[in-house]
Amino acid sequence: MSKIEDGTYLGEYSNSPVKARVEVNVVNHKITEINLLEHVYALGEKGEVVLQEIIAKQTLEVDMKTGATVSSMTIVKAIENALEGEK
């Protein structure tokens, strides 16, 4: 995260039928907030807990949630796309 400049980053990822669109705020090279702008899922709402884990751990390497693995992975990939899209 130390290479990510301060700013607001938008990203999305689709893994049909699951889709996520996020807004990631970075201050002092740390993720301070992640807004889930869109999350289309079947049974994966509990996958949204990865948002808090990413902020707390300051890494995208978090455990995927059992029963919401695809949803968790889709959200993480949307965040990754947001942060990498601004390089």
PDB file of C-alpha atoms in Angstrom:
ATOM      1  CA  MET A   1       0.000   0.000   0.000  1.00  0.00           C
ATOM      2  CA  SER A   2       2.944   2.334   0.487  1.00  0.00           C
ATOM      3  CA  LYS A   3       3.083   2.980  -3.269  1.00  0.00           C
ATOM      4  CA  ILE A   4      -0.563   4.002  -3.574  1.00  0.00           C
ATOM      5  CA  GLU A   5      -0.961   7.772  -3.787  1.00  0.00           C
ATOM      6  CA  ASP A   6      -3.602   9.602  -1.778  1.00  0.00           C
ATOM      7  CA  GLY A   7      -6.907   9.886  -3.579  1.00  0.00           C
ATOM      8  CA  THR A   8     -10.208   8.278  -4.402  1.00  0.00           C
ATOM      9  CA  TYR A   9     -10.158   5.280  -6.707  1.00  0.00           C
ATOM     10  CA  LEU A  10     -13.030   3.576  -8.516  1.00  0.00           C
ATOM     11  CA  GLY A  11     -12.978  -0.048  -9.578  1.00  0.00           C
ATOM     12  CA  GLU A  12     -15.251  -2.867 -10.554  1.00  0.00           C
ATOM     13  CA  TYR A  13     -15.160  -6.552 -11.286  1.00  0.00           C
ATOM     14  CA  SER A  14     -17.706  -9.010 -12.600  1.00  0.00           C
ATOM     15  CA  ASN A  15     -17.642 -12.761 -12.077  1.00  0.00           C
ATOM     16  CA  SER A  16     -21.060 -13.616 -13.456  1.00  0.00           C
ATOM     17  CA  PRO A  17     -23.504 -13.557 -11.827  1.00  0.00           C
ATOM     18  CA  VAL A  18     -21.640 -11.683  -9.060  1.00  0.00           C
ATOM     19  CA  LYS A  19     -20.545  -8.080  -9.633  1.00  0.00           C
ATOM     20  CA  ALA A  20     -18.985  -5.409  -7.425  1.00  0.00           C
ATOM     21  CA  ARG A  21     -18.228  -1.713  -7.923  1.00  0.00           C
ATOM     22  CA  VAL A  22     -16.225   0.119  -5.250  1.00  0.00           C
ATOM     23  CA  GLU A  23     -14.828   3.490  -4.271  1.00  0.00           C
ATOM     24  CA  VAL A  24     -11.578   3.313  -2.295  1.00  0.00           C
ATOM     25  CA  ASN A  25     -10.227   6.286  -0.333  1.00  0.00           C
ATOM     26  CA  VAL A  26      -6.501   6.422   0.407  1.00  0.00           C
ATOM     27  CA  VAL A  27      -4.919   8.898   2.853  1.00  0.00           C
ATOM     28  CA  ASN A  28      -1.230   8.819   3.814  1.00  0.00           C
ATOM     29  CA  HIS A  29      -0.824   5.646   1.731  1.00  0.00           C
ATOM     30  CA  LYS A  30      -3.457   3.822   3.805  1.00  0.00           C
ATOM     31  CA  ILE A  31      -6.927   2.685   2.832  1.00  0.00           C
ATOM     32  CA  THR A  32      -9.217   4.719   5.067  1.00  0.00           C
ATOM     33  CA  GLU A  33     -12.590   3.871   3.575  1.00  0.00           C
ATOM     34  CA  ILE A  34     -14.118   1.495   1.047  1.00  0.00           C
ATOM     35  CA  ASN A  35     -17.597   2.224  -0.246  1.00  0.00           C
ATOM     36  CA  LEU A  36     -19.401  -0.636  -1.931  1.00  0.00           C
ATOM     37  CA  LEU A  37     -21.293   1.241  -4.650  1.00  0.00           C
ATOM     38  CA  GLU A  38     -22.812  -1.873  -6.175  1.00  0.00           C
ATOM     39  CA  HIS A  39     -22.848  -5.522  -5.165  1.00  0.00           C
ATOM     40  CA  VAL A  40     -24.881  -7.976  -7.186  1.00  0.00           C
ATOM     41  CA  TYR A  41     -24.862 -11.371  -5.499  1.00  0.00           C
ATOM     42  CA  ALA A  42     -26.916 -14.500  -5.030  1.00  0.00           C
ATOM     43  CA  LEU A  43     -26.194 -15.551  -1.447  1.00  0.00           C
ATOM     44  CA  GLY A  44     -22.955 -13.668  -0.917  1.00  0.00           C
ATOM     45  CA  GLU A  45     -23.945 -10.668   1.186  1.00  0.00           C
ATOM     46  CA  LYS A  46     -21.807 -11.921   4.061  1.00  0.00           C
ATOM     47  CA  GLY A  47     -18.798 -11.608   1.747  1.00  0.00           C
ATOM     48  CA  GLU A  48     -18.973  -7.861   2.354  1.00  0.00           C
ATOM     49  CA  VAL A  49     -17.114  -8.293   5.656  1.00  0.00           C
ATOM     50  CA  VAL A  50     -13.876  -8.350   3.651  1.00  0.00           C
ATOM     51  CA  LEU A  51     -14.203  -4.553   3.402  1.00  0.00           C
ATOM     52  CA  GLN A  52     -13.504  -4.076   7.110  1.00  0.00           C
ATOM     53  CA  GLU A  53     -10.742  -6.682   7.089  1.00  0.00           C
ATOM     54  CA  ILE A  54      -8.923  -4.964   4.226  1.00  0.00           C
ATOM     55  CA  ILE A  55      -9.043  -1.620   6.030  1.00  0.00           C
ATOM     56  CA  ALA A  56      -7.908  -3.170   9.324  1.00  0.00           C
ATOM     57  CA  LYS A  57      -5.070  -5.211   7.817  1.00  0.00           C
ATOM     58  CA  GLN A  58      -4.130  -2.776   5.006  1.00  0.00           C
ATOM     59  CA  THR A  59      -3.782  -5.659   2.571  1.00  0.00           C
ATOM     60  CA  LEU A  60      -5.896  -7.364  -0.054  1.00  0.00           C
ATOM     61  CA  GLU A  61      -4.680 -10.724   1.223  1.00  0.00           C
ATOM     62  CA  VAL A  62      -7.615 -11.532   3.467  1.00  0.00           C
ATOM     63  CA  ASP A  63      -9.523 -14.757   4.031  1.00  0.00           C
ATOM     64  CA  MET A  64     -12.482 -15.366   1.756  1.00  0.00           C
ATOM     65  CA  LYS A  65     -15.733 -15.933   3.601  1.00  0.00           C
ATOM     66  CA  THR A  66     -17.116 -19.478   3.628  1.00  0.00           C
ATOM     67  CA  GLY A  67     -20.459 -19.546   1.863  1.00  0.00           C
ATOM     68  CA  ALA A  68     -19.617 -16.288   0.095  1.00  0.00           C
ATOM     69  CA  THR A  69     -16.292 -17.126  -1.515  1.00  0.00           C
ATOM     70  CA  VAL A  70     -17.152 -15.841  -5.001  1.00  0.00           C
ATOM     71  CA  SER A  71     -18.678 -12.683  -3.572  1.00  0.00           C
ATOM     72  CA  SER A  72     -15.632 -12.047  -1.358  1.00  0.00           C
ATOM     73  CA  MET A  73     -13.231 -12.631  -4.252  1.00  0.00           C
ATOM     74  CA  THR A  74     -15.240 -10.342  -6.537  1.00  0.00           C
ATOM     75  CA  ILE A  75     -15.151  -7.500  -4.004  1.00  0.00           C
ATOM     76  CA  VAL A  76     -11.404  -7.924  -3.436  1.00  0.00           C
ATOM     77  CA  LYS A  77     -10.776  -7.965  -7.198  1.00  0.00           C
ATOM     78  CA  ALA A  78     -12.831  -4.763  -7.641  1.00  0.00           C
ATOM     79  CA  ILE A  79     -10.688  -3.075  -4.965  1.00  0.00           C
ATOM     80  CA  GLU A  80      -7.517  -4.365  -6.616  1.00  0.00           C
ATOM     81  CA  ASN A  81      -8.703  -3.019  -9.983  1.00  0.00           C
ATOM     82  CA  ALA A  82      -9.430   0.370  -8.406  1.00  0.00           C
ATOM     83  CA  LEU A  83      -5.977   0.658  -6.870  1.00  0.00           C
ATOM     84  CA  GLU A  84      -4.115  -0.692  -9.893  1.00  0.00           C
ATOM     85  CA  GLY A  85      -6.115   1.391 -12.352  1.00  0.00           C
ATOM     86  CA  GLU A  86      -4.586   4.600 -11.045  1.00  0.00           C
ATOM     87  CA  LYS A  87      -0.926   3.585 -11.409  1.00  0.00           C
TER      88      LYS A  87
END
